Amino acid sequence: FDLGFHLLTYFIPNFYAPDYGSRMTSSIYVRGLGARIDQPVMGLNIDNVPVLNKDNYDTELADAERIEVLRGPQSTLYGRNTMGGVINVYTLSPLSYEGVRLSAEYGSGDSYKFRASSYYKLTPDLGMAVTGYYTHTGGFFENLATGNKCDWERLGGGRWKTQWRSRTGLRIDNTLSFSVLEQGGYPYAYVGDDIIGDDGRPVVRRGEIRYNDPCSYRRTALSDGLTIRYDAGSFTVASITSYQYSDDEMILDQDFLPLSYFTLRQARTEHSVTEDLVFRSRGDKAYRWLLGAFGFYRHGTMNAPVHFKQTGIEELILKYANENDQSYHYSWGLKDGTGGDELFLGSDFRMPSAGGALYHESNYTLGRWRFTAGLRFDFEHARLRYRNHTDTRYTKTRIKDDAVYELQLEIDDRSTLKQTFTELLPKFSVMYSFDETRNLYLTIAKGYKSGGFNTQIFSDVLQQKMMNRMGIGEVYDVQRGVAYKPEYSWNYEIGGHFSCMEGAVRGDFAVFYIDCRDQQLTVFPPGQTTGRMMTNAGRTRSLGAEAAVQISPWRTFDINLAYGYTDARFVRYETTVKNDDGDPVRISYKDNRIPYAPQHTLYAGASYTLRTGWNWLEYVIFRVAANGAGRIYWNEANTFSQPFYALLEASIRFEHRHWAVDVWGRNLTDTRYDTFYFMSIGNSFLQRGRPRTFGVSLSITL
């Protein structure tokens, strides 16, 4: 089947992956844990190869044979950045399936998709699969400043998979994949009071998407994963080696207004190599074990210049300088006295990091009881080599005699920041099985998300230093403001699987409690700043429950229900904000809900299959479903939120053994809801969810 990254949200309790921004965003929230930037809260593996960069998560999952989502810390086996769980994607095997698969789709917003794949065996032990795809979206939201859709997209790529099995127990799998993406951006609507221009007319009204500078995102990604496995007499050994490459560029009108404040161009290139060596016991024994060693190396370079334009220079620099010059003897301006039209703030980075781990897990079965214990030692060293630079000239005019003085601000800072993380990650679980399908379990596990560096705050660091050279304000403490610490959690979970009525009703449930220390949150620095940063929020806790049920009263009728509840709150989080007078005030967010994580997730769907008995049309399948999420708070103060919303979808499928046609509709009630909120230079913005859409899909199997 084909499943988009964000559609996983619909089926999995307490799993929320909002669709906003660009495919670089890839934010995931699970059981109150999550992050908008930098380190992910969930891991992603495709055919056993880990995807190290969260920015590459959102891709096409064409020809996925099986997708499993494991919630709760998986750090013992999967390591860093899996404290919320892991997503494992397994694509179709050419040794188990042969044939040609073709598909095409057209939908609202001038959206269309094409995919072709061929699976065949060269010999009984050697199979090969080749897949290619292309998707296009014309967009749903118009930028009123340009008159064009701003959320258009073009994505193309392919995959080449080879599998070989020997009669001696040796298996070799290799998957080479690539993709090329181009996107517009971003459908962010202004939600403040109307901004009035000098002519008395509104520059931008509340609810409008209206910005004047270009926005876009492009990405080229390539990965190759090689798995070599050998089955010995009493154990198996597997080597999983991967190389991953990505090259992307994001261009932003960072003020998202029809004014000339500032723009950002962020270009990044990354190379990564991973190696995982795993030994497992074989056979149906009471005691089973696993022993592994993992290592990775990542090297990234990034260039992220910010260009201040005329309005930005006047409003954010010169006006601020004149209002805060405590001497009251000078008036600030640019050298030529005209205000100028551009100020360059340059930021260049090199970001090498490397890590390794040793891990072990033991399973012991005693009658109906199964005991599991595991431990992982994880090590990581990260560096940030940066260059922060600008060169500009200002004038200061002495008010009493109009004497003009010139001040040249030439800043070129270079340094290296370092962080090292070492963690022990234990796990213990016990399960009692009533039979093969019914059980109860208890799990206690430690989760860990590595720390990092706030590269997106460096333009503010440079701007602040420039202002300090002008005699105003203080400079950032770079080490404290740029580096953020790891995040830790202890997860306690009780759950089980059940089945009754001879399998007609089956499902699973869980209740959990998560004690999280130094939770990483994305925040906007106070005042009229240009960046965003990751910070550690002291201590949080999350508790909740989830359940999924499948009911099949007849072979032709299925009902699927999934519900998740999460109460995630700050236990200790204090920060400093500025009051209306501009004075710093210390406030506490204790007992407030954690932003961006929904309190409820819901899915309810039903499908009915009609057997026609005709040769040219075998089945007609009717499906209807509703999915929802909320309430979602947008800030730590809990003053803005998205109430619970539900989206209705339906489809009719006409199916033959060699072809199928689907006619579908999503968000049929045209529900209006928001998927994202943020602030820039003190202004608030929202992104609306997609409106009602319709489409038709054709698939052919030969």
XYZ file of C-alpha atoms in Angstrom:
702
model
C 0.000 0.000 0.000
C 0.986 3.654 -0.319
C 0.766 5.745 2.817
C 1.910 9.340 3.239
C 3.969 10.263 6.274
C 1.283 12.484 7.822
C -1.509 9.915 7.281
C -0.011 7.781 10.063
C -1.654 10.302 12.382
C -5.081 8.954 11.478
C -4.694 5.403 12.737
C -2.344 5.393 15.733
C -3.517 6.532 19.194
C -1.519 9.374 20.765
C 0.534 9.762 17.565
C 0.351 13.187 15.922
C 2.370 14.318 12.883
C 0.866 17.660 11.745
C 1.123 18.684 8.097
C 2.508 22.222 8.008
C 5.400 24.227 6.637
C 7.428 22.083 4.264
C 8.548 18.456 4.146
C 11.587 19.562 6.151
C 9.443 20.040 9.264
C 8.537 16.384 9.983
C 7.446 17.076 13.556
C 6.092 14.127 15.558
C 4.349 14.232 18.946
C 3.801 11.018 20.901
C 2.317 10.811 24.387
C 3.135 14.462 25.092
C 6.721 14.219 23.826
C 7.933 15.933 20.685
C 9.988 18.697 19.114
C 9.538 21.018 16.142
C 13.219 21.362 15.254
C 16.513 19.487 15.576
C 16.438 16.101 17.325
C 13.356 13.903 16.691
C 11.389 12.173 19.437
C 10.814 9.070 17.286
C 13.218 7.072 15.164
C 12.521 6.035 11.584
C 13.939 2.912 9.948
C 13.270 1.947 6.331
C 14.211 -1.662 5.559
C 16.233 -1.707 8.822
C 18.268 1.381 7.836
C 17.964 4.281 10.339
C 17.148 7.720 8.916
C 19.461 9.970 10.950
C 18.197 13.371 9.803
C 14.640 14.233 10.903
C 14.354 16.650 7.988
C 14.250 13.622 5.652
C 11.434 11.791 7.451
C 8.616 13.153 5.298
C 8.973 11.224 2.052
C 6.883 8.886 -0.084
C 6.383 5.423 1.442
C 5.515 3.738 -1.859
C 5.122 -0.052 -1.939
C 5.361 -0.395 1.826
C 4.487 -3.977 2.729
C 4.308 -3.344 6.468
C 4.587 -0.342 8.802
C 4.900 -0.812 12.546
C 4.822 2.016 15.069
C 6.259 1.147 18.483
C 5.291 3.718 21.116
C 7.266 4.262 24.292
C 11.063 4.364 24.695
C 12.923 2.029 22.331
C 16.323 3.348 23.365
C 17.763 -0.002 24.476
C 17.647 -1.454 20.956
C 17.476 1.675 18.781
C 19.420 4.231 20.827
C 19.281 8.004 20.735
C 16.162 9.919 19.747
C 13.692 7.042 20.152
C 12.295 7.996 23.551
C 8.842 8.389 22.017
C 9.120 5.229 19.959
C 10.203 4.091 16.512
C 8.594 3.723 13.072
C 9.737 0.686 11.092
C 8.883 0.590 7.386
C 9.381 -2.596 5.355
C 9.015 -2.427 1.576
C 7.750 -5.227 -0.633
C 10.207 -8.068 -1.311
C 10.913 -9.197 -4.904
C 11.440 -12.733 -3.562
C 7.869 -12.915 -2.243
C 6.090 -10.962 -4.989
C 6.540 -10.773 -8.765
C 4.761 -8.462 -11.136
C 4.302 -4.925 -12.370
C 2.370 -2.329 -10.378
C 1.174 0.944 -11.910
C -0.853 3.700 -10.284
C -2.105 7.180 -11.060
C -4.099 9.682 -9.010
C -5.691 13.071 -9.557
C -7.228 15.258 -6.879
C -8.175 18.740 -5.748
C -5.577 21.468 -5.876
C -4.329 20.217 -9.259
C -2.678 17.315 -7.429
C -1.562 14.203 -9.283
C 0.649 11.200 -8.607
C 2.234 8.538 -10.780
C 4.047 5.414 -9.675
C 5.480 2.393 -11.487
C 7.252 -0.596 -9.981
C 8.513 -3.916 -11.258
C 9.275 -6.951 -9.107
C 10.926 -9.971 -10.640
C 13.260 -12.891 -9.934
C 16.422 -13.345 -11.939
C 16.872 -16.757 -10.320
C 14.916 -18.548 -7.568
C 17.339 -17.022 -5.028
C 17.920 -13.578 -6.593
C 15.215 -10.924 -6.839
C 15.169 -7.305 -7.938
C 12.665 -4.467 -7.637
C 12.685 -1.066 -9.323
C 10.244 1.677 -8.303
C 9.788 5.199 -9.620
C 7.299 7.882 -8.588
C 6.366 11.490 -9.239
C 3.918 13.707 -7.356
C 2.701 17.229 -8.046
C 0.492 19.593 -6.052
C -0.635 22.912 -7.423
C -1.475 24.211 -3.950
C -4.490 25.181 -1.876
C -3.553 28.553 -0.341
C -2.957 31.814 -2.208
C -0.363 34.408 -1.298
C -2.336 37.618 -1.847
C 0.836 39.641 -2.354
C 1.775 37.661 -5.475
C -1.550 36.188 -6.557
C 0.007 32.692 -6.735
C -0.454 29.519 -4.719
C 2.258 29.329 -2.097
C 2.086 25.622 -1.132
C 2.837 23.995 -4.505
C 5.068 20.911 -4.599
C 6.959 18.663 -7.016
C 8.551 15.415 -5.801
C 10.160 12.624 -7.797
C 12.294 9.659 -6.880
C 12.957 5.980 -7.095
C 14.206 2.874 -5.360
C 16.274 -0.104 -6.508
C 16.093 -3.117 -4.231
C 18.076 -6.339 -4.633
C 17.783 -9.471 -2.498
C 19.819 -12.686 -2.626
C 19.460 -15.829 -0.543
C 22.010 -18.670 -0.508
C 21.325 -22.222 0.557
C 24.098 -21.950 3.156
C 22.221 -19.376 5.259
C 23.731 -16.205 3.794
C 21.369 -13.342 2.900
C 22.242 -10.071 1.196
C 19.821 -7.148 0.764
C 20.664 -3.795 -0.778
C 18.322 -0.832 -1.241
C 19.344 2.308 -3.117
C 16.856 5.180 -3.023
C 16.839 8.812 -4.073
C 14.392 11.698 -4.274
C 14.309 15.267 -5.561
C 11.878 17.752 -4.012
C 10.845 21.315 -4.825
C 8.253 23.180 -2.764
C 6.795 26.610 -2.423
C 6.151 28.066 0.951
C 4.626 28.870 3.275
C 0.839 29.255 3.864
C 1.217 31.207 7.111
C -1.678 33.578 7.790
C -1.220 36.737 9.857
C -3.512 36.713 12.927
C -2.789 40.036 14.612
C -4.568 43.373 14.343
C -4.675 44.934 10.871
C -1.410 46.688 9.989
C -2.119 50.157 8.556
C 0.294 51.833 6.133
C 1.312 55.450 5.893
C -1.485 56.058 3.375
C -4.104 54.896 5.889
C -4.835 51.673 4.018
C -4.343 48.195 5.511
C -1.023 46.622 4.577
C -2.237 43.213 5.752
C -5.494 42.159 7.370
C -6.090 39.516 9.981
C -6.313 36.054 8.447
C -4.528 36.954 5.206
C -1.530 35.159 3.703
C 0.356 38.104 2.284
C 4.146 38.342 2.050
C 6.289 39.892 -0.663
C 9.615 38.031 -0.670
C 10.168 34.540 -2.147
C 9.733 31.406 -0.015
C 10.685 27.909 -1.115
C 12.265 24.612 -0.091
C 14.219 22.138 -2.190
C 15.901 18.870 -1.231
C 17.957 16.168 -2.879
C 18.333 12.978 -0.850
C 20.117 9.703 -1.514
C 20.658 6.653 0.663
C 22.023 3.161 0.247
C 21.508 0.418 2.823
C 23.326 -2.917 2.710
C 22.262 -5.779 4.993
C 24.329 -8.951 5.178
C 22.953 -11.726 7.370
C 24.292 -15.185 8.097
C 22.322 -17.911 9.879
C 24.676 -20.090 11.883
C 23.664 -23.123 13.897
C 22.632 -21.476 17.159
C 22.696 -17.777 16.258
C 22.459 -15.273 13.423
C 24.745 -12.338 12.739
C 23.688 -9.335 10.674
C 25.598 -6.308 9.454
C 23.536 -3.262 8.438
C 25.594 -0.568 6.715
C 24.238 2.654 5.252
C 25.357 5.830 3.538
C 23.010 8.821 3.534
C 23.332 12.111 1.687
C 21.096 15.155 1.683
C 21.409 18.607 0.171
C 18.666 21.133 0.834
C 17.924 24.829 0.713
C 15.223 26.822 2.487
C 14.399 30.409 1.520
C 12.135 32.394 3.853
C 10.501 35.773 4.000
C 10.956 35.590 7.769
C 8.581 38.394 8.643
C 5.797 36.846 6.444
C 4.432 40.336 5.803
C 4.264 42.537 2.668
C 7.016 44.651 4.203
C 10.780 44.617 3.645
C 11.979 43.332 7.018
C 14.378 40.435 6.458
C 14.880 37.180 4.576
C 16.767 33.952 5.302
C 18.517 31.509 2.993
C 19.561 28.286 4.727
C 21.582 25.866 2.577
C 22.821 22.626 4.080
C 24.701 19.533 2.947
C 25.091 16.406 5.065
C 26.882 13.066 4.701
C 26.228 10.210 7.133
C 27.540 6.684 7.571
C 26.064 4.085 9.956
C 27.004 0.549 10.934
C 24.997 -1.850 13.080
C 26.330 -5.321 13.942
C 23.752 -7.599 15.587
C 24.018 -11.138 16.987
C 20.804 -13.018 17.843
C 20.102 -16.433 19.248
C 18.158 -18.895 17.093
C 15.624 -21.560 17.836
C 12.597 -21.954 20.048
C 14.339 -21.826 23.407
C 13.339 -20.646 26.852
C 16.243 -18.191 26.844
C 16.870 -15.916 23.900
C 19.364 -13.106 23.610
C 20.525 -10.254 21.387
C 23.874 -8.455 21.374
C 24.770 -5.514 19.168
C 27.180 -2.682 18.428
C 26.229 0.497 16.581
C 28.241 3.428 15.263
C 27.623 6.511 13.133
C 29.401 9.536 11.719
C 27.668 12.663 10.415
C 29.241 15.695 8.817
C 27.148 18.653 7.843
C 27.873 22.125 6.504
C 25.370 24.961 6.547
C 25.279 28.525 5.302
C 22.446 30.613 6.791
C 22.696 34.341 5.963
C 19.976 36.767 7.054
C 19.400 39.854 4.911
C 17.827 42.802 6.719
C 15.972 45.075 4.313
C 14.945 48.703 4.607
C 11.977 48.301 6.962
C 13.875 45.832 9.113
C 16.877 48.134 9.429
C 14.722 51.118 10.323
C 12.323 49.374 12.699
C 14.460 46.681 14.336
C 17.866 48.336 14.484
C 17.877 52.129 14.091
C 14.578 52.745 15.887
C 15.618 50.425 18.703
C 19.004 52.124 18.928
C 17.493 55.604 19.124
C 14.885 54.555 21.701
C 17.464 52.868 23.920
C 20.413 55.237 23.645
C 20.623 56.266 27.296
C 22.889 59.235 26.560
C 20.156 61.080 24.617
C 22.954 62.926 22.801
C 22.968 61.101 19.454
C 20.646 60.092 16.637
C 21.517 56.915 14.714
C 21.312 56.379 10.937
C 23.066 54.671 8.064
C 26.186 56.189 6.513
C 24.480 57.721 3.486
C 21.602 59.019 5.567
C 18.979 57.455 3.289
C 18.247 54.426 5.441
C 19.841 51.972 2.989
C 18.076 48.867 1.804
C 20.050 45.856 3.023
C 22.160 44.617 5.934
C 23.935 41.264 5.682
C 24.308 38.993 8.735
C 26.330 35.923 7.802
C 26.402 32.583 9.632
C 28.439 29.594 8.442
C 28.617 26.236 10.224
C 30.396 22.912 10.166
C 28.666 20.279 12.277
C 30.581 16.995 12.636
C 29.292 14.421 15.106
C 30.003 10.790 15.843
C 28.695 8.193 18.240
C 28.653 4.566 19.165
C 26.767 2.114 21.346
C 26.863 -1.370 22.799
C 23.543 -3.000 23.655
C 22.135 -6.261 24.914
C 18.673 -7.732 25.526
C 17.705 -11.033 27.137
C 14.335 -12.825 27.034
C 13.438 -15.693 29.343
C 10.177 -17.635 29.045
C 8.850 -19.541 32.044
C 5.501 -21.140 31.285
C 3.095 -18.308 30.447
C 5.535 -15.669 31.737
C 8.142 -13.891 29.660
C 10.778 -11.650 31.237
C 12.823 -9.148 29.236
C 15.789 -7.067 30.375
C 18.055 -4.891 28.290
C 20.831 -2.330 28.649
C 22.500 0.031 26.205
C 25.585 2.199 26.617
C 25.368 5.173 24.262
C 28.137 7.661 23.462
C 28.048 10.750 21.250
C 30.362 13.685 20.580
C 29.107 16.734 18.674
C 30.902 19.853 17.484
C 29.748 23.139 16.050
C 32.341 25.207 14.227
C 30.804 28.564 13.405
C 31.629 31.859 11.765
C 29.395 34.843 12.509
C 30.155 37.938 10.451
C 28.884 41.289 9.212
C 30.359 44.544 7.929
C 28.283 47.710 7.903
C 28.566 51.421 8.714
C 26.331 53.691 10.751
C 26.328 57.357 11.606
C 25.529 58.986 14.921
C 24.584 62.656 14.875
C 25.204 64.754 17.977
C 21.917 66.491 18.610
C 23.268 69.758 20.088
C 25.435 70.731 17.107
C 24.513 68.235 14.348
C 28.081 66.893 14.291
C 28.145 63.560 12.410
C 30.370 60.653 13.470
C 30.867 57.462 11.497
C 30.959 54.049 13.173
C 32.049 51.001 11.207
C 30.768 47.716 12.609
C 32.970 44.917 11.356
C 32.368 41.659 13.219
C 33.907 38.314 12.355
C 33.574 35.785 15.189
C 34.869 32.228 14.819
C 34.819 29.518 17.445
C 34.038 25.866 18.139
C 31.487 24.526 20.588
C 31.609 20.943 21.842
C 29.257 18.584 23.656
C 29.699 14.973 24.728
C 26.905 12.683 25.869
C 27.191 9.291 27.557
C 24.105 7.391 28.673
C 23.091 4.067 30.174
C 19.641 3.105 28.915
C 18.006 0.193 30.765
C 14.726 -1.555 30.040
C 12.712 -4.170 31.922
C 9.411 -5.800 31.027
C 7.321 -8.770 32.077
C 4.438 -10.272 30.121
C 1.848 -12.894 31.011
C 0.209 -14.657 28.036
C -3.216 -16.234 28.349
C -2.815 -17.633 24.822
C -1.233 -16.584 21.517
C -3.385 -13.452 21.135
C -4.205 -12.367 24.702
C -1.647 -11.010 27.167
C -0.836 -8.413 29.790
C 2.511 -6.645 30.159
C 4.420 -4.186 32.321
C 7.334 -2.150 30.943
C 9.791 0.221 32.619
C 12.286 1.931 30.307
C 14.550 4.954 30.145
C 14.379 7.251 27.132
C 17.028 9.631 25.855
C 17.174 12.390 23.247
C 20.570 13.898 22.554
C 21.373 17.571 22.974
C 22.556 19.934 20.266
C 23.119 23.492 19.103
C 20.697 26.278 18.195
C 22.008 27.306 14.782
C 18.861 29.321 14.023
C 19.594 31.788 16.821
C 22.957 32.969 15.454
C 21.506 35.882 13.502
C 20.130 37.176 16.814
C 23.518 36.595 18.459
C 25.172 38.685 15.745
C 22.482 41.361 15.825
C 22.812 41.656 19.590
C 26.588 41.997 19.375
C 26.241 44.664 16.714
C 23.849 46.611 18.940
C 26.277 46.281 21.827
C 28.996 47.825 19.661
C 26.615 50.734 19.250
C 26.560 51.024 23.050
C 23.148 49.451 23.559
C 22.301 46.223 25.380
C 24.405 43.207 26.263
C 25.826 40.410 24.125
C 24.574 36.836 24.262
C 26.406 34.225 26.230
C 26.940 32.025 23.173
C 27.686 28.812 25.073
C 24.546 29.121 27.207
C 22.283 30.487 24.487
C 23.326 28.175 21.671
C 23.860 24.777 23.300
C 20.980 22.810 24.786
C 21.128 19.703 26.953
C 19.855 16.158 26.352
C 16.335 15.154 27.326
C 15.669 12.156 29.574
C 12.569 10.241 30.555
C 11.436 7.248 32.566
C 8.449 5.507 31.033
C 6.099 3.247 33.040
C 3.529 1.366 30.984
C 0.903 -1.308 31.601
C -1.017 -2.757 28.699
C -2.189 -5.809 26.859
C -3.691 -7.404 23.784
C -7.099 -9.028 23.706
C -9.290 -11.095 21.418
C -12.791 -12.472 21.835
C -15.755 -13.829 19.891
C -13.426 -16.168 17.995
C -11.288 -13.263 16.817
C -14.174 -11.086 15.649
C -13.136 -8.473 18.244
C -9.443 -7.872 18.863
C -7.260 -4.989 19.908
C -4.782 -3.572 22.385
C -4.678 -1.033 25.192
C -2.114 0.734 27.377
C -1.863 3.206 30.230
C 1.376 5.106 30.782
C 3.198 7.590 32.966
C 6.275 9.489 31.736
C 8.598 11.439 34.026
C 10.695 13.694 31.790
C 13.732 15.775 32.798
C 15.129 18.667 30.744
C 12.427 18.300 28.081
C 13.444 20.091 24.901
C 11.015 22.784 23.735
C 11.133 25.131 20.763
C 10.594 28.700 21.941
C 10.680 32.172 20.455
C 13.046 34.540 22.269
C 11.292 37.578 23.762
C 10.981 40.802 21.863
C 11.313 41.495 18.146
C 13.718 38.671 17.370
C 14.242 36.820 14.110
C 15.004 33.282 15.252
C 13.736 30.382 17.290
C 15.634 28.216 19.686
C 15.545 24.961 21.591
C 15.549 25.177 25.362
C 15.306 22.708 28.234
C 12.075 23.017 30.204
C 13.155 21.719 33.590
C 10.776 18.858 34.352
C 7.521 17.637 32.828
C 5.214 14.683 33.290
C 2.829 12.960 30.957
C 0.127 10.432 31.759
C -2.554 8.902 29.631
C -4.191 5.901 28.038
C -4.801 4.535 24.570
C -6.753 1.738 22.949
C -7.346 0.343 19.472
C -10.100 -2.121 18.544
C -10.942 -3.943 15.324
C -14.427 -5.437 15.096
C -15.323 -7.831 12.275
C -18.879 -9.101 12.850
C -18.906 -10.480 9.279
C -16.170 -11.256 6.792
C -17.317 -8.332 4.645
C -17.684 -5.699 7.381
C -14.928 -4.168 9.533
C -14.979 -1.437 12.178
C -11.761 0.150 13.441
C -11.588 2.392 16.506
C -8.535 4.059 18.042
C -8.440 6.595 20.850
C -5.604 8.191 22.776
C -5.629 10.547 25.763
C -2.594 12.451 27.038
C -2.320 14.870 29.951
C 1.162 16.399 29.549
C 2.097 19.229 31.913
C 5.051 21.187 33.213
C 6.172 20.155 36.688
C 8.936 22.745 36.830
C 9.610 25.380 34.189
C 10.526 28.983 34.955
C 11.634 31.548 32.430
C 12.094 35.289 32.051
C 9.784 37.401 29.880
C 9.376 41.140 29.416
C 6.318 42.977 30.683
C 4.551 45.842 28.902
C 7.182 48.275 30.197
C 10.013 46.178 28.784
C 11.252 45.062 32.201
C 12.262 41.393 32.728
C 9.846 39.370 34.865
C 10.345 35.819 36.143
C 7.292 33.610 35.617
C 6.460 29.952 36.179
C 4.524 27.658 33.815
C 4.026 24.973 36.455
C 0.898 22.855 35.783
C 0.441 24.361 32.299
C 0.020 21.932 29.427
C 2.927 21.231 27.100
C 2.407 23.000 23.746
C 1.864 21.299 20.373
C 0.959 17.906 21.902
C -2.775 17.078 21.487
C -4.792 15.964 24.511
C -6.975 13.620 22.449
C -6.551 11.670 19.225
C -9.422 9.749 17.681
C -10.003 7.488 14.695
C -13.266 5.724 13.840
C -13.701 3.950 10.536
C -15.876 1.310 8.908
C -15.626 -0.569 5.634
C -18.038 -2.869 3.829
C -17.054 -5.183 0.981
C -19.671 -6.172 -1.574
C -18.915 -9.273 -3.639
C -20.483 -8.762 -7.068
C -19.946 -12.199 -8.600
C -19.064 -10.523 -11.932
C -15.916 -11.381 -13.883
C -15.153 -7.782 -14.838
C -15.734 -6.385 -11.310
C -15.182 -8.591 -8.284
C -15.617 -6.227 -5.323
C -17.059 -2.857 -4.411
C -15.682 -1.560 -1.115
C -17.352 1.283 0.782
C -15.335 3.055 3.456
C -16.086 5.953 5.795
C -13.914 7.300 8.604
C -13.505 10.213 10.993
C -10.254 11.280 12.639
C -9.587 14.060 15.078
C -7.119 15.688 17.440
C -7.134 18.386 20.134
C -7.089 20.393 22.228
C -3.631 21.627 21.158
C -2.041 24.523 23.037
C 0.272 26.731 20.993
C 2.381 28.333 23.728
C 3.731 27.637 27.193
C 1.356 30.196 28.743
C -1.613 28.226 27.302
C -3.222 31.453 26.070
C -3.705 30.202 22.474
C -5.036 26.818 21.425
C -6.756 24.752 18.758
C -9.926 23.063 20.075
C -10.624 19.435 19.276
C -11.545 18.986 15.620
C -12.684 15.993 13.555
C -12.325 15.380 9.822
C -14.692 13.170 7.830
C -13.523 11.141 4.832
C -15.109 8.507 2.588
C -14.221 6.409 -0.449
C -15.645 3.871 -2.883
C -13.318 1.267 -4.396
C -14.113 -0.772 -7.511
C -11.730 -3.716 -7.518
C -10.669 -6.435 -9.943
C -7.724 -8.797 -9.579
C -5.773 -6.724 -12.136
C -7.085 -3.215 -11.530
C -8.830 -0.982 -9.007
C -10.411 2.467 -9.055
C -10.863 4.547 -5.897
C -13.050 7.638 -5.658
C -12.379 9.480 -2.416
C -13.034 12.642 -0.462
C -11.288 14.082 2.600
C -12.415 16.690 5.113
C -15.881 16.364 3.590
C -17.419 18.830 6.024
C -14.762 21.416 5.096
C -13.824 21.782 8.768
C -11.604 24.765 9.481
C -8.714 23.981 11.811
C -5.134 25.083 12.456
C -2.030 22.909 12.280
C 0.670 25.356 13.421
C 1.236 28.602 15.324
C 4.386 30.692 15.681
C 5.637 34.233 16.242
C 8.098 36.384 14.309
C 9.221 39.880 15.389
C 6.324 39.945 17.822
C 3.649 39.061 15.233
C 1.534 35.887 15.353
C 0.873 33.514 12.446
C -1.193 30.361 11.884
C -1.338 27.728 9.193
C -4.767 26.394 8.309
C -5.373 22.714 7.639
C -6.239 21.611 4.126
C -9.822 22.259 2.984
C -12.237 19.723 1.498
C -10.595 17.675 -1.258
C -11.727 15.052 -3.750
C -9.834 12.685 -5.992
C -9.751 9.512 -8.044
C -7.028 6.845 -8.079
C -6.296 4.056 -10.567
C -4.028 1.098 -9.861
C -3.066 -1.711 -12.231
C -1.398 -4.991 -11.273
C 0.124 -7.218 -13.968
